[in-house]
XYZ file of C-alpha atoms in Angstrom:
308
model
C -12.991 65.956 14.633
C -11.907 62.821 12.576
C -13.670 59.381 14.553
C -10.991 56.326 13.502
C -12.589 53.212 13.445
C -10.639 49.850 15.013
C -8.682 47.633 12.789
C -10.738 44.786 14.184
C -13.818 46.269 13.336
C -12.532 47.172 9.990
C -11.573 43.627 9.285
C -14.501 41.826 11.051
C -16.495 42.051 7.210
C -13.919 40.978 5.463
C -13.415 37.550 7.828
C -17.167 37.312 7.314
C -17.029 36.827 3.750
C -14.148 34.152 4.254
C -15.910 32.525 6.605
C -19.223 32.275 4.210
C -17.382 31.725 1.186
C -15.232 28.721 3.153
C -18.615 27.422 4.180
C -19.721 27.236 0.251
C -17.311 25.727 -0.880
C -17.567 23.019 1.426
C -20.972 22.109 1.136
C -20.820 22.241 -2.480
C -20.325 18.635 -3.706
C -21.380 16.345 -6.887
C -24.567 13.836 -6.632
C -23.392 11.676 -9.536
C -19.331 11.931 -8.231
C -21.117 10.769 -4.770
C -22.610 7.815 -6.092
C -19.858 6.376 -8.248
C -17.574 6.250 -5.130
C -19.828 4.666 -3.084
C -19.932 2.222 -6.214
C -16.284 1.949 -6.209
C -15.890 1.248 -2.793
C -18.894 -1.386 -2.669
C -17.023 -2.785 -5.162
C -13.682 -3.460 -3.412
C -14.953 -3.932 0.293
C -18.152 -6.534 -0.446
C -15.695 -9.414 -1.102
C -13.546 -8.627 1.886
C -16.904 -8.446 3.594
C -18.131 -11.769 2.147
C -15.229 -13.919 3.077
C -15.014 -12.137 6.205
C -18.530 -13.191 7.152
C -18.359 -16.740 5.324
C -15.039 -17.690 7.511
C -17.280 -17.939 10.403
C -19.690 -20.324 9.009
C -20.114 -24.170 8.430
C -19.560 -25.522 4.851
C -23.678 -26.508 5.554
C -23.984 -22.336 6.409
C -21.997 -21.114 3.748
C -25.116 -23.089 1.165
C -27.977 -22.351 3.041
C -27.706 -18.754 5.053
C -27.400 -15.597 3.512
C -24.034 -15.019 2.281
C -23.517 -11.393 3.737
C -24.675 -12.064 7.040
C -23.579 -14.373 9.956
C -24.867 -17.025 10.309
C -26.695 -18.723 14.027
C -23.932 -20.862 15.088
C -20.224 -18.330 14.142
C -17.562 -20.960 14.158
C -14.543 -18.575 13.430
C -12.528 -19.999 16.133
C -13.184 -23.433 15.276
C -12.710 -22.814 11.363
C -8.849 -21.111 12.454
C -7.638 -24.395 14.521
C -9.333 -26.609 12.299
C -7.517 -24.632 9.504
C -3.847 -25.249 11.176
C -4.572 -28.518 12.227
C -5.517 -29.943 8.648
C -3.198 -32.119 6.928
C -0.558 -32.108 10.049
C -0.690 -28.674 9.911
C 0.352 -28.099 6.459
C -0.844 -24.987 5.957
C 1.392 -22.840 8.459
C 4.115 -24.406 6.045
C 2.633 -22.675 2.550
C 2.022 -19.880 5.107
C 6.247 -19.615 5.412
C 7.148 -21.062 2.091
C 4.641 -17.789 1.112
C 6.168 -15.527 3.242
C 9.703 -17.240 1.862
C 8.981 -16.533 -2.203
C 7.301 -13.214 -2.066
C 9.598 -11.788 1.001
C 12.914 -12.495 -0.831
C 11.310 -11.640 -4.181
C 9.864 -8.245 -3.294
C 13.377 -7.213 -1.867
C 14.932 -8.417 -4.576
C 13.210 -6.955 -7.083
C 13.072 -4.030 -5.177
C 16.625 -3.744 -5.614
C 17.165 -4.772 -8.721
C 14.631 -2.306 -10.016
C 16.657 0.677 -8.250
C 19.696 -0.284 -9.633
C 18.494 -0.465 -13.108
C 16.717 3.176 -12.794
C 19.296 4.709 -11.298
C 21.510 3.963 -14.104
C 19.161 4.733 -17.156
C 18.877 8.331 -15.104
C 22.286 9.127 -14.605
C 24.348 7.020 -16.827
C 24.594 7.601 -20.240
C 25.910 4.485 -22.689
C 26.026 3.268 -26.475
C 22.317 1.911 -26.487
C 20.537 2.943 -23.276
C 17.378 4.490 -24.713
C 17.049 1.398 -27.404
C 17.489 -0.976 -23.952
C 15.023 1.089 -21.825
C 12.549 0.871 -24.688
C 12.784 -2.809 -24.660
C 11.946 -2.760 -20.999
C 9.026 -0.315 -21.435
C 7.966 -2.724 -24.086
C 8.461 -5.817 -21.759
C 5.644 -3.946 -19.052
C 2.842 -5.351 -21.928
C 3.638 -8.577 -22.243
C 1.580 -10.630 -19.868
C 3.238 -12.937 -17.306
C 1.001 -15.875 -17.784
C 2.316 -15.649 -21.688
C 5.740 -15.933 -20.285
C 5.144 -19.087 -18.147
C 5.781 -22.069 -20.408
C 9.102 -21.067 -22.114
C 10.244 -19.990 -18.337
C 9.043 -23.322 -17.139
C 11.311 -25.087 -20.421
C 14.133 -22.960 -19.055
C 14.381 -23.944 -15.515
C 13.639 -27.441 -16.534
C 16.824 -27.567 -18.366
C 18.730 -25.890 -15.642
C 16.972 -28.481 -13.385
C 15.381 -25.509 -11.093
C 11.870 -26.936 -11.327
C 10.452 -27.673 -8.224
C 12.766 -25.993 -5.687
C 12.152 -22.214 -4.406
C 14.584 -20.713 -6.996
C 11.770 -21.817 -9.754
C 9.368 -19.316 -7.968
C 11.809 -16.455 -6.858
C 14.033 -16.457 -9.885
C 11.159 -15.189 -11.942
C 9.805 -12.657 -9.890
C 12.707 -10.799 -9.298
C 12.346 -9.484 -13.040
C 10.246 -6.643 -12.662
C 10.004 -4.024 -15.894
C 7.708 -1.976 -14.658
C 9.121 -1.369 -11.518
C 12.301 -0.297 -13.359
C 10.418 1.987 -15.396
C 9.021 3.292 -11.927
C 12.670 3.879 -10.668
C 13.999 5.072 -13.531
C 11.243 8.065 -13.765
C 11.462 8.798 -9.812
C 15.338 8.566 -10.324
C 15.395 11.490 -12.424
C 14.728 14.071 -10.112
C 14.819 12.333 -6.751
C 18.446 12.348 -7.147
C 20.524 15.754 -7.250
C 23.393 15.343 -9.946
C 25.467 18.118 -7.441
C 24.655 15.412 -5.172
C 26.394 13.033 -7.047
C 29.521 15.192 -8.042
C 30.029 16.168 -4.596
C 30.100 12.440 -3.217
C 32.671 11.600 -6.170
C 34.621 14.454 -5.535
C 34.658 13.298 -1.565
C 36.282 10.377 -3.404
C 33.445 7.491 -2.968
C 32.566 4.839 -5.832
C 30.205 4.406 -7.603
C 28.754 1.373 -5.028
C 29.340 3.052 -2.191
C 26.936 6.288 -3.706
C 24.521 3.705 -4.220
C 23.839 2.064 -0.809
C 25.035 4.923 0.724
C 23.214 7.693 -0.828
C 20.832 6.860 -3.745
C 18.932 4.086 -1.961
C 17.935 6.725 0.719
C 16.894 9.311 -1.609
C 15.007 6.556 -3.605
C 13.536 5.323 -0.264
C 9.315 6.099 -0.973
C 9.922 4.449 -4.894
C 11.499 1.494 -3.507
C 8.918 1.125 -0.848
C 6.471 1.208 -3.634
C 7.938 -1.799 -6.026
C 8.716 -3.354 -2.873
C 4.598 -3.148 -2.199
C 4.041 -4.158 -5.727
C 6.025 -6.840 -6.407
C 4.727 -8.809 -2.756
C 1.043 -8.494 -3.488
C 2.154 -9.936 -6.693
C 4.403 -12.776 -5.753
C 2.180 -13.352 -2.650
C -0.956 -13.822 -5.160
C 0.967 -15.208 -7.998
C -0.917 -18.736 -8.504
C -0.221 -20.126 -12.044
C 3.655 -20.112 -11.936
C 3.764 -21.802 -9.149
C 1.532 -24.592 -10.166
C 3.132 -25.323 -13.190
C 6.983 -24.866 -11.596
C 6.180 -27.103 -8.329
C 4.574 -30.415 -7.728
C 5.968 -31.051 -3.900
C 3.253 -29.779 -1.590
C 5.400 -29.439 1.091
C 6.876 -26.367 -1.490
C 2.993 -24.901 -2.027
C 2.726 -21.338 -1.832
C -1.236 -20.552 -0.364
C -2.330 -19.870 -3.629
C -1.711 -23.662 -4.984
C -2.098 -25.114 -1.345
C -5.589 -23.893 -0.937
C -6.465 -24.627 -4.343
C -5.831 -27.940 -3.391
C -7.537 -28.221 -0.842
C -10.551 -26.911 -3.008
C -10.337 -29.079 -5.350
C -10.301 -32.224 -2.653
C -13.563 -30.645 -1.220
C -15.083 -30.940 -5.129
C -13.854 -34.285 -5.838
C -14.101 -36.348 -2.541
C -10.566 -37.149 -2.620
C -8.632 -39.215 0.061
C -8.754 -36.954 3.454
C -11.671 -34.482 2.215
C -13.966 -33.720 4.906
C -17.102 -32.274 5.112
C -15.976 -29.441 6.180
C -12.898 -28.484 3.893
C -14.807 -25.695 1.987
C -15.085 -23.741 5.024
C -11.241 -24.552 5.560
C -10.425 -22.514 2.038
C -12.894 -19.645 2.622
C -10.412 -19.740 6.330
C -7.497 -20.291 5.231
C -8.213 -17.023 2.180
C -8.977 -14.960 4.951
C -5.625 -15.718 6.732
C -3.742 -15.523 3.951
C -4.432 -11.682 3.390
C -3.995 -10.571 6.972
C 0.595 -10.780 6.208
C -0.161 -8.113 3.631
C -2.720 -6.038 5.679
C 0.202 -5.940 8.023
C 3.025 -5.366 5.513
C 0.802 -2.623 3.846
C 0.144 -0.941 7.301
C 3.931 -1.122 8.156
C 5.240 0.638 4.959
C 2.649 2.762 4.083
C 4.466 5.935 6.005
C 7.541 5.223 3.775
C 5.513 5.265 0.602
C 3.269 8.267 1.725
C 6.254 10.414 3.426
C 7.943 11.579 -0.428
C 5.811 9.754 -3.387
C 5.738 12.993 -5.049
C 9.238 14.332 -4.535
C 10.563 13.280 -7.076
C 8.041 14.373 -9.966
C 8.868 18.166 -8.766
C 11.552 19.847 -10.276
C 14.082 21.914 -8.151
């Protein structure tokens, strides 16, 4: 007489030795690996940390208590209306002149940069790989070395000092169009294409209609790029303005700084801790703006570095 064993006992070993083998492979980790990201993130989140801490202190508190640790007396509340009230308030006004450069700039070059990809990927012309080599080639040439000869340009077309001088230049972004034109190439189906044209739209129409959408996660990411950059951007707009009333934060704050170091007419004692303040304030937009978009740029990144 032939005893048949249960398939659930047969199989009951077998999910064992999953299970242990799961459990090794989990516990198994690298000491050194360990280590060097801890490093890595001590290294970005101290500073954070720092001015995080130091916007709650007295200019007298940021000198004489430790600098990653509060201090007896937190002020933060006092340091923000103190902040806004400085100057008339001039600082909510670099706040939205801020918000004006690198909000139109980002979408702009945002744009800009999809356009451009889109047609190195799927248009071919007399000179396109010479052209997109000069724009690879323009990704290594610093911005700062591009400053003074854009500063003699807008002086002639009498843009200096007015928000074109700051948006006009940061709506050039090469290696944004490099992005685009590499996510281009497979985020967007040629049949795609030839079905829309054989439906009888043009060539605009495909774009806003269709390409932007399938370029969506790439354009969120230039977009991303191209604020922190404009947002942070400090030496073009110190040489291209001179009005503060037109003072991104950057040159505002820098200002303010440099009043607190010299004495100047309306320095106070306390206009150090109204930089270390106003810093913190400054990077809470992009928090936001990062938090907002990051499901965009996380949803498809990789889509279009697979091949159907």
């Amino acid at each position: 007489m032939t005893t048949t064993l249960p398939t659930a006992d047969l199989a009951a070993p077998a999910r064992r030795t999953a299970a242990t083998a799961g459990r090794r492979r989990r516990k198994r980790h690298s000491t050194p690996l360990t280590i060097a990201m801890l490093a890595v993130l001590a290294y970005f989140l101290l500073p954070l940390l720092w001015l995080l801490v130091a916007s709650t202190k007295s200019t007298q508190d940021l000198f004489n208590t430790f600098g990653l640790w509060f201090s007896h007396a937190p002020q933060l509340a006092a340091n923000i209306r103190a902040t806004f009230a400085q100057d008339d308030g001039v600082f909510v006004r670099w706040l939205l002149n801020t918000v004006m450069y690198a909000g139109v700039s980002s979408v702009g070059a945002a744009l800009l940069a999809a356009a451009g990809g889109y047609g190195f990927a799927k248009f071919r012309f007399r000179g396109d790989r010479a052209a997109f080599n000069l724009v690879v080639g323009a990704v290594m040439v610093p911005a700062t070395a591009l400053a003074i000869p854009t500063y003699l340009l807008f002086a002639k077309a009498g843009l200096v000092n007015t928000p074109w001088a700051v948006i006009l230049p940061s709506l050039v972004n090469p290696f944004g169009l490099y992005l685009m034109r590499v996510y281009a190439e497979d985020a967007v189906p040629d049949s795609i294409l030839e079905a829309a044209r054989i439906d009888g739209a043009g060539e605009t129409r495909i774009f806003f209609r269709i390409v932007l959408r399938l370029l969506g996660p790439g354009l969120v990411t230039v977009l991303l790029f191209t604020l922190v950059a404009t947002w942070n951007n400090y030496f073009l707009p110190l040489i291209m303005l001179n009005n503060p009333n037109l003072y991104p934060v950057t040159v505002g704050l820098s200002s303010w700084a440099a009043q607190a170091q010299n004495g100047g007419a309306g320095s106070s004692s306390d206009m150090l801790a109204l930089v270390v303040t106003g810093s913190l304030l400054s990077i809470v937009p992009l928090v936001v703006a990062f938090l907002m978009l990051q499901r965009y740029w996380q949803s498809g990144l990789a889509s279009g570095g697979v091949k159907q």
